[in-house]
XYZ file of C-alpha atoms in Angstrom:
383
model
C -66.821 98.282 0.460
C -64.297 99.882 -1.357
C -65.529 102.348 -3.567
C -64.259 104.734 -6.152
C -63.666 108.689 -5.070
C -64.147 110.716 -7.747
C -67.864 111.056 -8.004
C -67.542 111.595 -12.167
C -65.344 108.144 -12.383
C -68.166 105.932 -10.338
C -71.039 107.024 -13.077
C -68.294 106.415 -15.943
C -67.728 103.131 -13.851
C -71.515 102.123 -14.042
C -71.995 102.723 -17.208
C -68.980 101.150 -18.154
C -70.530 98.024 -16.266
C -74.012 97.849 -18.516
C -72.148 98.533 -21.023
C -70.415 95.016 -20.607
C -73.050 93.330 -20.414
C -74.626 95.177 -22.959
C -71.473 94.072 -25.154
C -71.557 90.291 -24.238
C -75.538 89.559 -24.775
C -75.492 91.646 -28.292
C -71.754 90.378 -29.179
C -73.507 87.274 -31.063
C -75.105 89.982 -33.149
C -71.563 91.136 -34.601
C -73.067 90.651 -38.809
C -75.116 92.941 -38.164
C -73.941 96.040 -39.324
C -76.888 98.386 -37.668
C -75.627 96.355 -34.084
C -72.566 96.753 -34.152
C -72.449 101.007 -35.460
C -74.842 101.300 -32.087
C -71.768 99.488 -29.404
C -69.270 101.478 -30.976
C -71.309 105.171 -30.804
C -71.678 104.428 -27.297
C -68.134 102.472 -26.584
C -66.449 105.825 -27.522
C -68.944 108.270 -25.898
C -67.751 106.552 -22.473
C -63.851 106.898 -23.363
C -64.389 110.766 -24.752
C -66.476 111.223 -21.097
C -63.769 109.134 -18.838
C -60.579 110.418 -20.663
C -60.134 114.080 -18.835
C -61.321 112.770 -15.459
C -58.487 113.028 -13.391
C -57.640 111.053 -10.331
C -56.342 112.059 -7.366
C -55.746 107.834 -5.217
C -54.086 104.999 -6.878
C -57.434 102.858 -6.706
C -59.681 104.905 -8.506
C -56.512 104.933 -11.485
C -56.770 101.504 -11.599
C -60.701 101.688 -11.972
C -59.723 104.387 -15.109
C -57.107 102.124 -16.356
C -59.278 99.408 -16.646
C -62.199 100.595 -18.310
C -59.887 102.338 -20.442
C -58.150 98.172 -21.675
C -62.062 96.854 -21.406
C -63.381 99.762 -24.257
C -59.784 99.103 -26.049
C -60.273 95.466 -26.541
C -64.133 95.247 -27.054
C -63.050 98.016 -29.685
C -60.574 96.433 -31.655
C -62.278 92.676 -31.711
C -64.976 94.727 -33.128
C -63.553 96.486 -35.378
C -62.078 93.786 -36.872
C -64.531 91.693 -37.175
C -66.419 93.707 -39.300
C -64.169 96.025 -41.562
C -62.379 94.869 -44.121
C -59.529 96.601 -44.319
C -59.396 96.962 -39.686
C -56.506 98.907 -37.857
C -55.460 96.030 -35.969
C -54.219 92.802 -36.511
C -55.175 88.950 -34.751
C -52.128 89.180 -33.390
C -53.063 92.579 -32.119
C -55.593 91.612 -30.551
C -54.325 88.964 -28.401
C -51.443 90.755 -27.618
C -54.170 93.290 -26.310
C -55.852 91.272 -24.587
C -54.160 87.575 -23.096
C -51.121 90.512 -22.416
C -48.560 87.924 -24.204
C -47.787 87.683 -27.582
C -49.355 84.839 -30.105
C -45.339 84.010 -30.468
C -45.569 82.843 -26.384
C -48.623 79.952 -27.243
C -47.041 79.452 -30.461
C -43.294 78.225 -28.089
C -45.879 75.767 -26.204
C -46.956 74.377 -29.019
C -43.507 74.079 -30.611
C -41.315 72.308 -27.227
C -44.919 69.674 -26.023
C -43.994 67.772 -24.126
C -43.741 64.338 -26.139
C -41.735 62.670 -24.094
C -43.351 63.136 -20.905
C -46.972 61.878 -22.253
C -45.908 58.934 -23.707
C -44.313 57.844 -20.493
C -47.132 58.702 -18.283
C -49.753 57.151 -21.339
C -47.734 54.088 -21.220
C -47.121 54.013 -17.467
C -51.987 53.613 -17.285
C -51.630 50.457 -20.381
C -51.423 48.233 -16.966
C -55.103 49.788 -15.359
C -57.010 50.682 -18.166
C -58.875 48.829 -18.595
C -60.257 48.489 -15.542
C -62.354 52.169 -15.458
C -65.906 51.482 -16.506
C -68.845 54.030 -17.335
C -69.237 56.246 -15.128
C -73.118 56.998 -17.296
C -74.858 54.058 -15.309
C -77.738 53.930 -13.192
C -75.655 51.213 -10.728
C -72.776 53.757 -10.407
C -75.640 57.004 -9.687
C -75.225 56.277 -5.821
C -71.877 56.533 -4.992
C -70.736 59.465 -7.703
C -73.808 61.631 -5.992
C -71.729 61.038 -2.114
C -68.191 61.272 -3.413
C -69.193 64.733 -5.900
C -70.294 65.471 -2.059
C -68.030 64.737 0.388
C -65.490 66.436 -2.692
C -67.279 69.762 -2.399
C -67.169 69.433 1.277
C -63.272 69.066 1.816
C -62.248 71.860 -1.112
C -65.535 74.307 1.398
C -63.678 73.014 4.298
C -59.777 73.131 3.620
C -61.129 76.450 2.155
C -62.493 78.451 5.099
C -59.377 76.748 7.100
C -57.565 78.479 5.061
C -59.151 81.928 4.840
C -60.408 81.153 0.920
C -63.797 81.871 2.330
C -65.826 83.340 5.471
C -67.743 80.531 7.512
C -70.258 80.205 6.798
C -69.784 79.617 3.015
C -72.442 76.994 1.492
C -73.164 77.479 -1.971
C -75.622 75.566 -4.045
C -75.278 72.532 -5.426
C -76.323 71.096 -8.254
C -75.137 67.676 -10.284
C -75.121 68.333 -14.882
C -76.625 65.755 -17.081
C -73.345 63.731 -17.900
C -74.428 64.278 -21.528
C -70.968 66.993 -24.170
C -71.701 69.897 -24.139
C -72.154 70.331 -19.978
C -69.132 70.693 -17.766
C -68.214 71.667 -14.134
C -68.169 75.479 -13.667
C -69.044 77.862 -11.071
C -71.914 80.108 -11.496
C -70.308 83.897 -10.476
C -74.334 84.935 -11.432
C -76.285 82.395 -9.738
C -73.802 81.555 -6.868
C -73.712 78.143 -7.840
C -71.289 74.755 -8.127
C -72.084 73.039 -10.923
C -70.831 69.526 -11.209
C -69.934 67.607 -14.664
C -70.453 64.220 -13.087
C -67.519 62.758 -16.125
C -64.745 64.150 -13.838
C -65.624 61.659 -11.179
C -64.145 58.059 -13.147
C -64.769 54.542 -11.913
C -62.198 52.097 -11.082
C -63.547 48.007 -11.113
C -61.093 45.701 -10.057
C -62.669 41.962 -8.930
C -66.478 41.958 -8.944
C -65.405 45.907 -6.811
C -66.088 49.328 -7.751
C -63.880 52.211 -6.330
C -64.064 56.320 -7.207
C -61.373 57.914 -8.208
C -62.471 61.538 -7.750
C -58.970 62.952 -8.369
C -59.822 65.030 -11.213
C -63.305 65.818 -9.287
C -61.122 67.414 -6.639
C -58.112 69.162 -8.523
C -61.741 71.208 -11.249
C -62.697 71.969 -7.547
C -60.607 73.686 -6.918
C -59.934 75.076 -10.210
C -64.269 76.729 -9.514
C -64.354 77.256 -5.826
C -61.455 78.131 -4.683
C -60.415 79.836 -7.507
C -63.752 81.482 -9.144
C -65.946 80.640 -6.253
C -63.535 82.654 -3.499
C -62.219 85.582 -6.129
C -66.290 85.888 -6.385
C -66.777 86.324 -2.524
C -63.587 88.479 -2.518
C -64.844 90.794 -5.615
C -67.632 91.866 -3.926
C -66.358 94.183 -2.054
C -65.195 95.993 -5.334
C -67.018 98.450 -8.108
C -69.579 96.191 -10.318
C -66.540 96.158 -12.712
C -64.217 94.430 -10.728
C -67.007 91.404 -9.954
C -67.075 88.358 -10.819
C -70.114 88.091 -12.707
C -70.288 86.709 -16.468
C -70.754 90.602 -17.348
C -66.815 91.276 -16.653
C -65.826 87.941 -16.440
C -66.468 88.120 -20.404
C -65.043 92.080 -20.797
C -62.074 90.100 -23.075
C -59.358 91.585 -20.605
C -60.657 90.424 -17.433
C -60.894 87.274 -18.500
C -56.887 85.991 -18.439
C -56.553 87.308 -14.489
C -59.840 85.267 -13.693
C -58.691 82.602 -15.267
C -54.475 82.559 -14.405
C -55.882 83.046 -11.003
C -58.380 79.698 -11.204
C -55.406 77.383 -13.043
C -52.919 78.264 -10.506
C -55.604 77.905 -7.556
C -55.839 73.999 -8.470
C -51.880 73.303 -9.637
C -51.112 75.476 -6.634
C -53.463 74.593 -3.774
C -54.682 71.263 -5.785
C -52.011 68.805 -6.541
C -50.531 69.422 -3.047
C -53.998 68.354 -1.186
C -54.558 66.083 -3.117
C -50.604 64.309 -3.226
C -50.951 64.631 0.616
C -55.016 62.400 -0.208
C -54.232 59.973 -1.824
C -53.278 57.003 -0.207
C -57.105 57.780 1.670
C -58.648 57.650 -1.851
C -57.246 55.176 -2.453
C -55.848 56.419 -5.909
C -53.384 54.216 -8.002
C -50.024 55.392 -8.424
C -50.744 55.465 -11.984
C -53.717 57.435 -12.068
C -52.674 59.605 -10.003
C -49.326 60.605 -12.044
C -51.716 61.075 -14.548
C -54.148 62.804 -13.885
C -51.819 65.599 -12.406
C -49.682 66.022 -15.486
C -52.892 65.864 -17.305
C -54.551 68.875 -15.523
C -50.967 70.470 -15.250
C -49.495 70.331 -18.636
C -51.321 68.174 -21.032
C -54.575 69.842 -21.136
C -52.785 73.602 -21.331
C -50.457 71.949 -24.546
C -53.463 70.820 -25.986
C -55.486 74.114 -25.993
C -52.464 75.749 -26.593
C -52.465 73.736 -30.035
C -56.359 74.322 -30.627
C -55.630 77.793 -30.052
C -52.969 78.522 -32.385
C -54.678 76.694 -35.272
C -58.184 79.168 -34.719
C -56.276 82.420 -34.620
C -53.942 81.394 -37.332
C -57.104 80.114 -39.482
C -59.136 83.109 -38.232
C -56.039 85.653 -39.674
C -56.675 83.521 -42.073
C -60.178 84.722 -43.484
C -58.992 88.381 -43.068
C -55.759 88.274 -45.218
C -56.356 85.617 -47.229
C -53.061 85.194 -49.098
C -51.233 84.094 -45.473
C -50.249 80.714 -46.000
C -50.494 78.937 -42.715
C -49.280 75.354 -43.181
C -46.059 77.234 -44.514
C -46.456 79.349 -40.871
C -47.238 76.147 -38.458
C -44.075 74.702 -40.372
C -41.575 77.446 -39.290
C -42.607 77.980 -37.001
C -43.658 74.581 -35.406
C -42.096 72.463 -37.840
C -44.365 69.201 -36.609
C -46.228 67.242 -39.340
C -48.606 66.691 -37.039
C -49.921 69.483 -36.630
C -49.227 71.552 -39.628
C -50.850 68.931 -41.644
C -54.280 69.649 -40.602
C -53.933 73.250 -40.710
C -56.128 74.522 -42.606
C -58.176 71.918 -41.037
C -61.823 73.723 -39.535
C -61.166 74.858 -35.688
C -62.840 73.301 -32.978
C -62.918 77.537 -32.011
C -63.417 80.266 -33.868
C -61.092 83.208 -33.725
C -63.231 84.918 -30.464
C -63.377 82.003 -28.791
C -59.789 81.601 -29.505
C -58.948 84.568 -27.483
C -60.428 84.071 -24.342
C -59.531 80.288 -24.463
C -55.781 81.435 -24.515
C -56.769 82.892 -21.064
C -55.921 80.029 -19.203
C -52.631 79.354 -20.773
C -51.995 83.083 -20.443
C -53.994 83.665 -17.687
C -51.397 80.523 -15.936
C -48.796 82.867 -16.508
C -49.501 86.417 -15.417
C -50.073 84.690 -11.530
C -46.402 83.381 -11.814
C -44.776 85.969 -12.491
C -46.380 87.917 -10.764
C -45.411 85.738 -7.904
C -41.718 85.779 -8.802
C -42.073 89.447 -8.921
C -43.551 89.421 -4.823
C -42.047 87.162 -3.754
C -38.556 88.771 -4.593
C -40.069 92.064 -3.302
C -40.960 91.033 0.025
C -40.034 87.075 0.805
C -41.550 83.412 1.007
C -43.142 84.632 4.358
C -44.961 87.171 2.468
C -46.243 84.871 -0.275
C -47.200 82.102 1.991
C -49.152 84.226 3.878
C -51.419 86.433 1.447
C -51.656 82.988 -0.791
């Protein structure tokens, strides 16, 4: 175990962990002024008790800084949500949580890979007609077998390359085939929950073929990203565990999702490319899946996040002109045309969903820094 040395900090860390749990459980009640007052009173007491504590080693200093950063983000989103003349703007909160300015998302939307999207979509046209539904009774045995094989493959890979300890064998659950479900690593229950829609079925000459490319990349994200981090975080103080109370503490989410996105792209794409022939994956399909997971998915999410954040800004600042901002900064009519159509995300959700994008940037920046300081061999040994 890696322990906090300062006993006062140890006690504050436990209080902050409990507060994370309470904040997560009660945030939906933030239209309730009483809830807001209770949470802010507890938050400020924790911060007032934490600030005077001196630290004498790097790890204690890191834990203290992490708690203060988390409290600041929780306070900022709360004040912005509940007070009309908040000292925080939505842009301030975006940067506080994600460590990047909103302009980073804005630039991504402005420079979306339209040509690449056109080319991959065009290449898919001849084979798209061969895809069939994956929720019919006749294909369920194939899907179940494929899911179990994919999980076993990824766990075997993870153990071999040091992402998991020997014997790692989480519970595996296949979710209902409905819109609300999506594959996820449940850190609190320590189980892998699979969305069967991550499996595609291809029919050619009356022969059904299972295409698990998307599922493999999903498992590299969920298992090698979240599952591995979950396993190794257990030696740390509770506030640094992956469990959902910390995962949703705002400032932790970009690191958590950034690592998982990195695992899918850095490890998953290489694994899948090498295994493509064995799986019988059509070249066009493989390229489409990889392009979506590495490029189009984040760009599409960026457009939703950008719109939702600006709409949240409009609620707080009635004179703000969303369409004009999008027109000036992005300049793509098909995007700014629908600037005021209600977003699929609310402001709070958008701030969290942005973590998939900004988190990947953090991890890539960290890799670049470590590569510069320590060289390629160090990176290869500590992936």
